[in-house]
mmCIF file of C-alpha atoms and ligand atoms in Angstrom:
data_model
loop_
_atom_site.group_PDB
_atom_site.id
_atom_site.type_symbol
_atom_site.label_atom_id
_atom_site.label_comp_id
_atom_site.label_asym_id
_atom_site.label_seq_id
_atom_site.Cartn_x
_atom_site.Cartn_y
_atom_site.Cartn_z
ATOM 1 C CA MET A 1 58.702 -4.441 8.196
ATOM 2 C CA PRO A 2 58.629 -1.934 5.153
ATOM 3 C CA LYS A 3 55.791 0.292 5.017
ATOM 4 C CA ASP A 4 55.014 -0.879 1.451
ATOM 5 C CA ILE A 5 54.691 -4.333 2.338
ATOM 6 C CA GLU A 6 52.923 -3.675 5.576
ATOM 7 C CA ASN A 7 50.433 -2.170 3.522
ATOM 8 C CA LEU A 8 49.957 -5.026 1.586
ATOM 9 C CA ILE A 9 49.196 -7.470 4.485
ATOM 10 C CA LEU A 10 46.663 -4.857 5.674
ATOM 11 C CA GLY A 11 44.924 -5.214 2.465
ATOM 12 C CA TYR A 12 45.315 -8.920 2.415
ATOM 13 C CA GLN A 13 43.592 -8.813 5.916
ATOM 14 C CA GLN A 14 40.598 -7.293 4.614
ATOM 15 C CA PHE A 15 40.443 -9.374 1.642
ATOM 16 C CA ARG A 16 40.220 -12.312 3.937
ATOM 17 C CA LYS A 17 37.465 -10.887 6.042
ATOM 18 C CA ARG A 18 35.442 -9.776 2.898
ATOM 19 C CA TYR A 19 35.629 -13.116 1.066
ATOM 20 C CA PHE A 20 36.828 -15.920 3.727
ATOM 21 C CA SER A 21 35.214 -15.063 6.886
ATOM 22 C CA HIS A 22 31.791 -16.485 6.100
ATOM 23 C CA PRO A 23 29.880 -19.149 4.331
ATOM 24 C CA ASN A 24 28.655 -19.016 0.649
ATOM 25 C CA SER A 25 31.553 -16.557 -0.181
ATOM 26 C CA ASP A 26 32.171 -15.869 -4.081
ATOM 27 C CA PHE A 27 35.360 -18.111 -3.278
ATOM 28 C CA GLU A 28 33.643 -20.999 -2.035
ATOM 29 C CA GLU A 29 31.592 -21.538 -5.299
ATOM 30 C CA LEU A 30 34.760 -20.502 -7.394
ATOM 31 C CA VAL A 31 36.587 -23.388 -5.809
ATOM 32 C CA LEU A 32 33.707 -25.683 -6.041
ATOM 33 C CA TRP A 33 32.706 -25.113 -9.576
ATOM 34 C CA GLY A 34 36.145 -23.647 -11.093
ATOM 35 C CA GLN A 35 36.276 -20.411 -12.571
ATOM 36 C CA ASN A 36 33.773 -19.575 -15.490
ATOM 37 C CA PRO A 37 34.668 -15.833 -16.758
ATOM 38 C CA LYS A 38 33.178 -14.861 -19.683
ATOM 39 C CA VAL A 39 35.259 -11.945 -20.299
ATOM 40 C CA LEU A 40 39.050 -11.771 -21.008
ATOM 41 C CA MET A 41 40.846 -8.556 -20.769
ATOM 42 C CA ILE A 42 44.418 -7.496 -22.159
ATOM 43 C CA ALA A 43 45.360 -4.558 -19.830
ATOM 44 C CA CYS A 44 48.634 -2.400 -19.428
ATOM 45 C CA SER A 45 50.905 -3.427 -16.499
ATOM 46 C CA ASP A 46 50.586 0.459 -15.435
ATOM 47 C CA SER A 47 49.944 0.282 -11.726
ATOM 48 C CA ARG A 48 46.872 2.794 -12.240
ATOM 49 C CA VAL A 49 44.946 0.720 -14.843
ATOM 50 C CA ASP A 50 44.162 -2.296 -13.030
ATOM 51 C CA PRO A 51 40.856 -3.384 -15.163
ATOM 52 C CA ALA A 52 38.984 -5.091 -12.029
ATOM 53 C CA ILE A 53 39.424 -2.043 -9.659
ATOM 54 C CA VAL A 54 38.262 0.310 -12.743
ATOM 55 C CA MET A 55 35.170 -1.921 -13.423
ATOM 56 C CA ASN A 56 34.471 -2.660 -9.778
ATOM 57 C CA CYS A 57 34.904 -6.447 -10.510
ATOM 58 C CA ARG A 58 34.514 -9.559 -8.150
ATOM 59 C CA PRO A 59 36.922 -12.650 -8.219
ATOM 60 C CA GLY A 60 35.912 -14.828 -10.780
ATOM 61 C CA ASP A 61 34.668 -12.108 -13.386
ATOM 62 C CA LEU A 62 37.873 -11.430 -15.399
ATOM 63 C CA PHE A 63 40.491 -13.562 -16.792
ATOM 64 C CA VAL A 64 43.428 -11.115 -17.389
ATOM 65 C CA ILE A 65 46.618 -10.585 -19.251
ATOM 66 C CA ARG A 66 48.675 -7.449 -18.534
ATOM 67 C CA ASN A 67 51.732 -6.681 -20.345
ATOM 68 C CA VAL A 68 53.459 -3.311 -21.964
ATOM 69 C CA ALA A 69 51.271 -1.047 -23.419
ATOM 70 C CA ASN A 70 48.427 -3.755 -23.682
ATOM 71 C CA LEU A 71 50.093 -5.191 -26.938
ATOM 72 C CA ILE A 72 48.884 -8.126 -29.035
ATOM 73 C CA PRO A 73 51.287 -9.866 -31.105
ATOM 74 C CA PRO A 74 50.375 -11.687 -34.508
ATOM 75 C CA TYR A 75 49.841 -15.256 -34.462
ATOM 76 C CA GLU A 76 52.997 -16.568 -34.991
ATOM 77 C CA ASP A 77 53.457 -20.472 -34.837
ATOM 78 C CA ASP A 78 57.177 -20.438 -34.375
ATOM 79 C CA GLN A 79 57.556 -22.708 -31.355
ATOM 80 C CA SER A 80 59.141 -19.620 -29.241
ATOM 81 C CA TYR A 81 57.748 -18.319 -26.140
ATOM 82 C CA HIS A 82 54.541 -16.471 -26.413
ATOM 83 C CA GLY A 83 53.419 -15.433 -22.925
ATOM 84 C CA THR A 84 50.474 -13.045 -24.312
ATOM 85 C CA SER A 85 49.567 -15.735 -27.000
ATOM 86 C CA ALA A 86 49.578 -18.559 -24.646
ATOM 87 C CA ALA A 87 46.962 -17.038 -22.095
ATOM 88 C CA LEU A 88 45.019 -15.843 -24.851
ATOM 89 C CA GLN A 89 44.831 -19.303 -26.232
ATOM 90 C CA PHE A 90 43.744 -20.519 -22.551
ATOM 91 C CA GLY A 91 41.328 -18.067 -22.410
ATOM 92 C CA VAL A 92 39.643 -18.634 -25.752
ATOM 93 C CA CYS A 93 39.867 -22.445 -26.405
ATOM 94 C CA ASN A 94 39.981 -23.550 -22.400
ATOM 95 C CA LEU A 95 37.390 -21.226 -20.926
ATOM 96 C CA ASP A 96 35.373 -20.312 -23.538
ATOM 97 C CA ILE A 97 35.711 -16.566 -23.112
ATOM 98 C CA ARG A 98 32.671 -14.758 -25.037
ATOM 99 C CA HIS A 99 34.752 -11.312 -25.040
ATOM 100 C CA ILE A 100 37.960 -9.706 -25.400
ATOM 101 C CA ILE A 101 38.392 -6.283 -24.571
ATOM 102 C CA LEU A 102 41.645 -4.493 -25.034
ATOM 103 C CA PHE A 103 41.890 -2.099 -22.492
ATOM 104 C CA GLY A 104 44.401 0.870 -23.071
ATOM 105 C CA HIS A 105 45.062 3.827 -21.438
ATOM 106 C CA THR A 106 46.117 7.762 -21.663
ATOM 107 C CA GLN A 107 49.776 8.362 -20.606
ATOM 108 C CA CYS A 108 51.147 5.084 -21.350
ATOM 109 C CA GLY A 109 54.956 4.791 -20.301
ATOM 110 C CA GLY A 110 55.322 2.241 -23.235
ATOM 111 C CA ILE A 111 53.571 4.591 -25.770
ATOM 112 C CA GLN A 112 55.542 7.667 -24.509
ATOM 113 C CA ALA A 113 58.815 5.967 -24.775
ATOM 114 C CA LEU A 114 57.969 4.705 -28.418
ATOM 115 C CA LEU A 115 57.200 8.121 -29.518
ATOM 116 C CA ARG A 116 60.286 9.700 -27.673
ATOM 117 C CA ARG A 117 62.539 6.961 -29.103
ATOM 118 C CA SER A 118 63.675 6.876 -25.601
ATOM 119 C CA PRO A 119 66.989 4.630 -25.009
ATOM 120 C CA ASN A 120 64.953 1.522 -23.561
ATOM 121 C CA VAL A 121 63.090 1.608 -27.000
ATOM 122 C CA CYS A 122 65.906 2.420 -29.466
ATOM 123 C CA GLN A 123 68.508 -0.003 -27.499
ATOM 124 C CA GLU A 124 69.623 -3.074 -29.389
ATOM 125 C CA LYS A 125 68.511 -6.099 -27.412
ATOM 126 C CA SER A 126 66.451 -4.248 -25.064
ATOM 127 C CA PHE A 127 63.138 -6.499 -24.038
ATOM 128 C CA ILE A 128 60.962 -3.486 -23.944
ATOM 129 C CA ALA A 129 62.526 -1.970 -27.630
ATOM 130 C CA LYS A 130 61.682 -5.748 -29.192
ATOM 131 C CA TRP A 131 58.270 -5.480 -27.705
ATOM 132 C CA MET A 132 57.200 -1.852 -28.377
ATOM 133 C CA GLU A 133 58.086 -2.958 -32.488
ATOM 134 C CA LEU A 134 54.236 -4.467 -32.144
ATOM 135 C CA ALA A 135 53.048 -0.797 -32.151
ATOM 136 C CA LYS A 136 55.215 0.433 -34.886
ATOM 137 C CA PRO A 137 52.024 0.722 -37.290
ATOM 138 C CA ALA A 138 50.506 3.120 -34.732
ATOM 139 C CA TYR A 139 53.872 5.210 -34.296
ATOM 140 C CA GLU A 140 54.129 5.595 -38.150
ATOM 141 C CA ALA A 141 50.319 6.811 -38.316
ATOM 142 C CA VAL A 142 50.895 9.190 -35.615
ATOM 143 C CA ILE A 143 54.270 10.798 -37.386
ATOM 144 C CA GLU A 144 52.183 10.725 -40.794
ATOM 145 C CA HIS A 145 48.928 12.210 -39.774
ATOM 146 C CA HIS A 146 49.742 14.068 -36.283
ATOM 147 C CA PHE A 147 52.973 15.549 -36.502
ATOM 148 C CA ASP A 148 51.894 18.853 -35.676
ATOM 149 C CA GLN A 149 50.029 17.908 -32.287
ATOM 150 C CA SER A 150 51.204 18.135 -28.851
ATOM 151 C CA PHE A 151 53.121 15.559 -27.132
ATOM 152 C CA ALA A 152 49.882 14.553 -25.096
ATOM 153 C CA GLU A 153 47.639 14.286 -27.972
ATOM 154 C CA GLN A 154 50.389 12.125 -29.929
ATOM 155 C CA THR A 155 50.446 9.523 -27.159
ATOM 156 C CA THR A 156 46.480 9.590 -26.517
ATOM 157 C CA LEU A 157 46.374 9.033 -30.514
ATOM 158 C CA CYS A 158 49.034 6.775 -30.580
ATOM 159 C CA GLY A 159 47.354 4.679 -28.088
ATOM 160 C CA HIS A 160 44.180 4.499 -30.177
ATOM 161 C CA TYR A 161 46.043 3.541 -33.227
ATOM 162 C CA SER A 162 47.852 0.647 -30.980
ATOM 163 C CA LEU A 163 44.492 -0.734 -29.891
ATOM 164 C CA VAL A 164 43.035 -0.846 -33.433
ATOM 165 C CA ASN A 165 46.560 -2.644 -34.439
ATOM 166 C CA SER A 166 46.073 -5.014 -31.986
ATOM 167 C CA LEU A 167 42.420 -5.632 -32.618
ATOM 168 C CA ARG A 168 43.784 -6.334 -36.203
ATOM 169 C CA ASN A 169 46.362 -8.971 -34.728
ATOM 170 C CA LEU A 170 43.927 -10.669 -32.404
ATOM 171 C CA GLU A 171 42.300 -11.605 -35.669
ATOM 172 C CA THR A 172 45.090 -13.459 -36.817
ATOM 173 C CA PHE A 173 44.741 -16.444 -34.271
ATOM 174 C CA PRO A 174 42.871 -18.858 -36.149
ATOM 175 C CA TRP A 175 40.748 -20.205 -33.118
ATOM 176 C CA ILE A 176 39.815 -16.339 -32.633
ATOM 177 C CA ALA A 177 39.170 -15.744 -36.285
ATOM 178 C CA GLU A 178 36.769 -18.752 -36.608
ATOM 179 C CA ARG A 179 34.959 -17.893 -32.987
ATOM 180 C CA VAL A 180 34.441 -14.225 -34.304
ATOM 181 C CA LYS A 181 33.065 -15.441 -37.453
ATOM 182 C CA LYS A 182 30.656 -17.739 -35.877
ATOM 183 C CA ASN A 183 29.536 -15.009 -33.762
ATOM 184 C CA SER A 184 30.533 -16.943 -30.421
ATOM 185 C CA LEU A 185 33.297 -14.497 -29.727
ATOM 186 C CA PHE A 186 33.278 -10.583 -29.511
ATOM 187 C CA LEU A 187 36.274 -8.327 -29.764
ATOM 188 C CA HIS A 188 36.106 -4.717 -28.106
ATOM 189 C CA ALA A 189 38.708 -2.101 -27.663
ATOM 190 C CA TRP A 190 38.352 0.289 -24.639
ATOM 191 C CA ASN A 191 40.443 3.215 -23.788
ATOM 192 C CA PHE A 192 40.513 4.593 -20.045
ATOM 193 C CA ASP A 193 40.990 8.489 -20.078
ATOM 194 C CA LEU A 194 42.947 8.989 -16.768
ATOM 195 C CA GLU A 195 42.661 12.421 -16.524
ATOM 196 C CA ARG A 196 38.924 12.340 -16.904
ATOM 197 C CA GLY A 197 38.196 9.302 -15.809
ATOM 198 C CA ILE A 198 36.168 8.038 -18.456
ATOM 199 C CA LEU A 199 36.183 4.996 -20.681
ATOM 200 C CA GLU A 200 36.217 5.111 -24.737
ATOM 201 C CA ALA A 201 34.939 2.175 -27.014
ATOM 202 C CA TYR A 202 36.216 1.857 -30.630
ATOM 203 C CA ASP A 203 33.209 1.889 -32.846
ATOM 204 C CA SER A 204 34.698 -0.550 -35.862
ATOM 205 C CA GLU A 205 32.103 1.128 -38.218
ATOM 206 C CA GLU A 206 32.836 4.675 -37.823
ATOM 207 C CA ARG A 207 36.407 4.109 -37.198
ATOM 208 C CA CYS A 208 36.591 6.438 -34.007
ATOM 209 C CA PHE A 209 36.385 6.034 -30.204
ATOM 210 C CA LYS A 210 33.142 6.966 -28.428
ATOM 211 C CA GLU A 211 32.638 7.371 -24.659
ATOM 212 C CA LEU A 212 31.347 4.382 -23.324
ATOM 213 C CA LYS A 213 27.656 4.417 -21.505
ATOM 214 C CA ASN A 214 25.565 1.380 -20.340
ATOM 215 C CA ASN A 215 22.521 2.860 -22.404
ATOM 216 C CA GLU A 216 23.379 2.801 -25.889
ATOM 217 C CA ASN A 217 21.216 5.973 -26.668
ATOM 218 C CA SER A 218 23.123 8.223 -25.016
ATOM 219 C CA ILE A 219 26.651 7.448 -26.364
ATOM 220 C CA GLU A 220 28.444 10.367 -27.092
ATOM 221 C CA VAL A 221 31.162 11.067 -29.571
ATOM 222 C CA CYS A 222 34.218 11.855 -27.371
ATOM 223 C CA GLN A 223 36.758 11.705 -29.921
ATOM 224 C CA VAL A 224 36.903 11.077 -33.572
ATOM 225 C CA GLN A 225 39.826 9.592 -35.142
ATOM 226 C CA THR A 226 40.578 8.282 -38.607
ATOM 227 C CA CYS A 227 42.100 5.086 -37.559
ATOM 228 C CA LYS A 228 43.525 3.511 -40.800
HETATM 229 ZN ZN1 ZN B 1 50.386 1.654 -20.366
#
């Protein structure tokens, strides 16, 4: 058996030992009562940024959507195939989620490809190209305001702008806007800095990303951006 698959099976055995070898396990309750997550996360497909691992979550804690560059499309009622929007609708309308967290990260391959205008992103009829069009406002903001910065800095900035853009797109969904207005649903944008292992949260009043700490008083400004 290939080593990669063997490792997965070893992991699966440990998982079974942890969750299925004793009574009253997390799964027993989850099977009996069904899932009841309060948090929906939209993360990148990148193998390094599994939100359940970063946040040390247990089964049933997170309802997760993953796609290239953790993008949210705007609300489009065109009877087309919208995987991300369908999962959003299920989480918000069926599971009654309380928080939606956009979970971006530094060194994002999708964002890098967009900035490099890589063949996959420029190619006509490329799925990636079409998908990354959603981050065009972020790309344009970086080209306009940060053209003289290094590629690594531009990638991080573009990721930040893209999170703010997706935050706006979330509010174009009527069943999200309605719940946000009633204070029954809260929207967040977080960014995971891979190099430093730090989570930053978007402060919509100050329009900047700040390091996330559990004590609100000790939040430090990590990096200030002017997100339009
Ligand atoms: Zn990514």
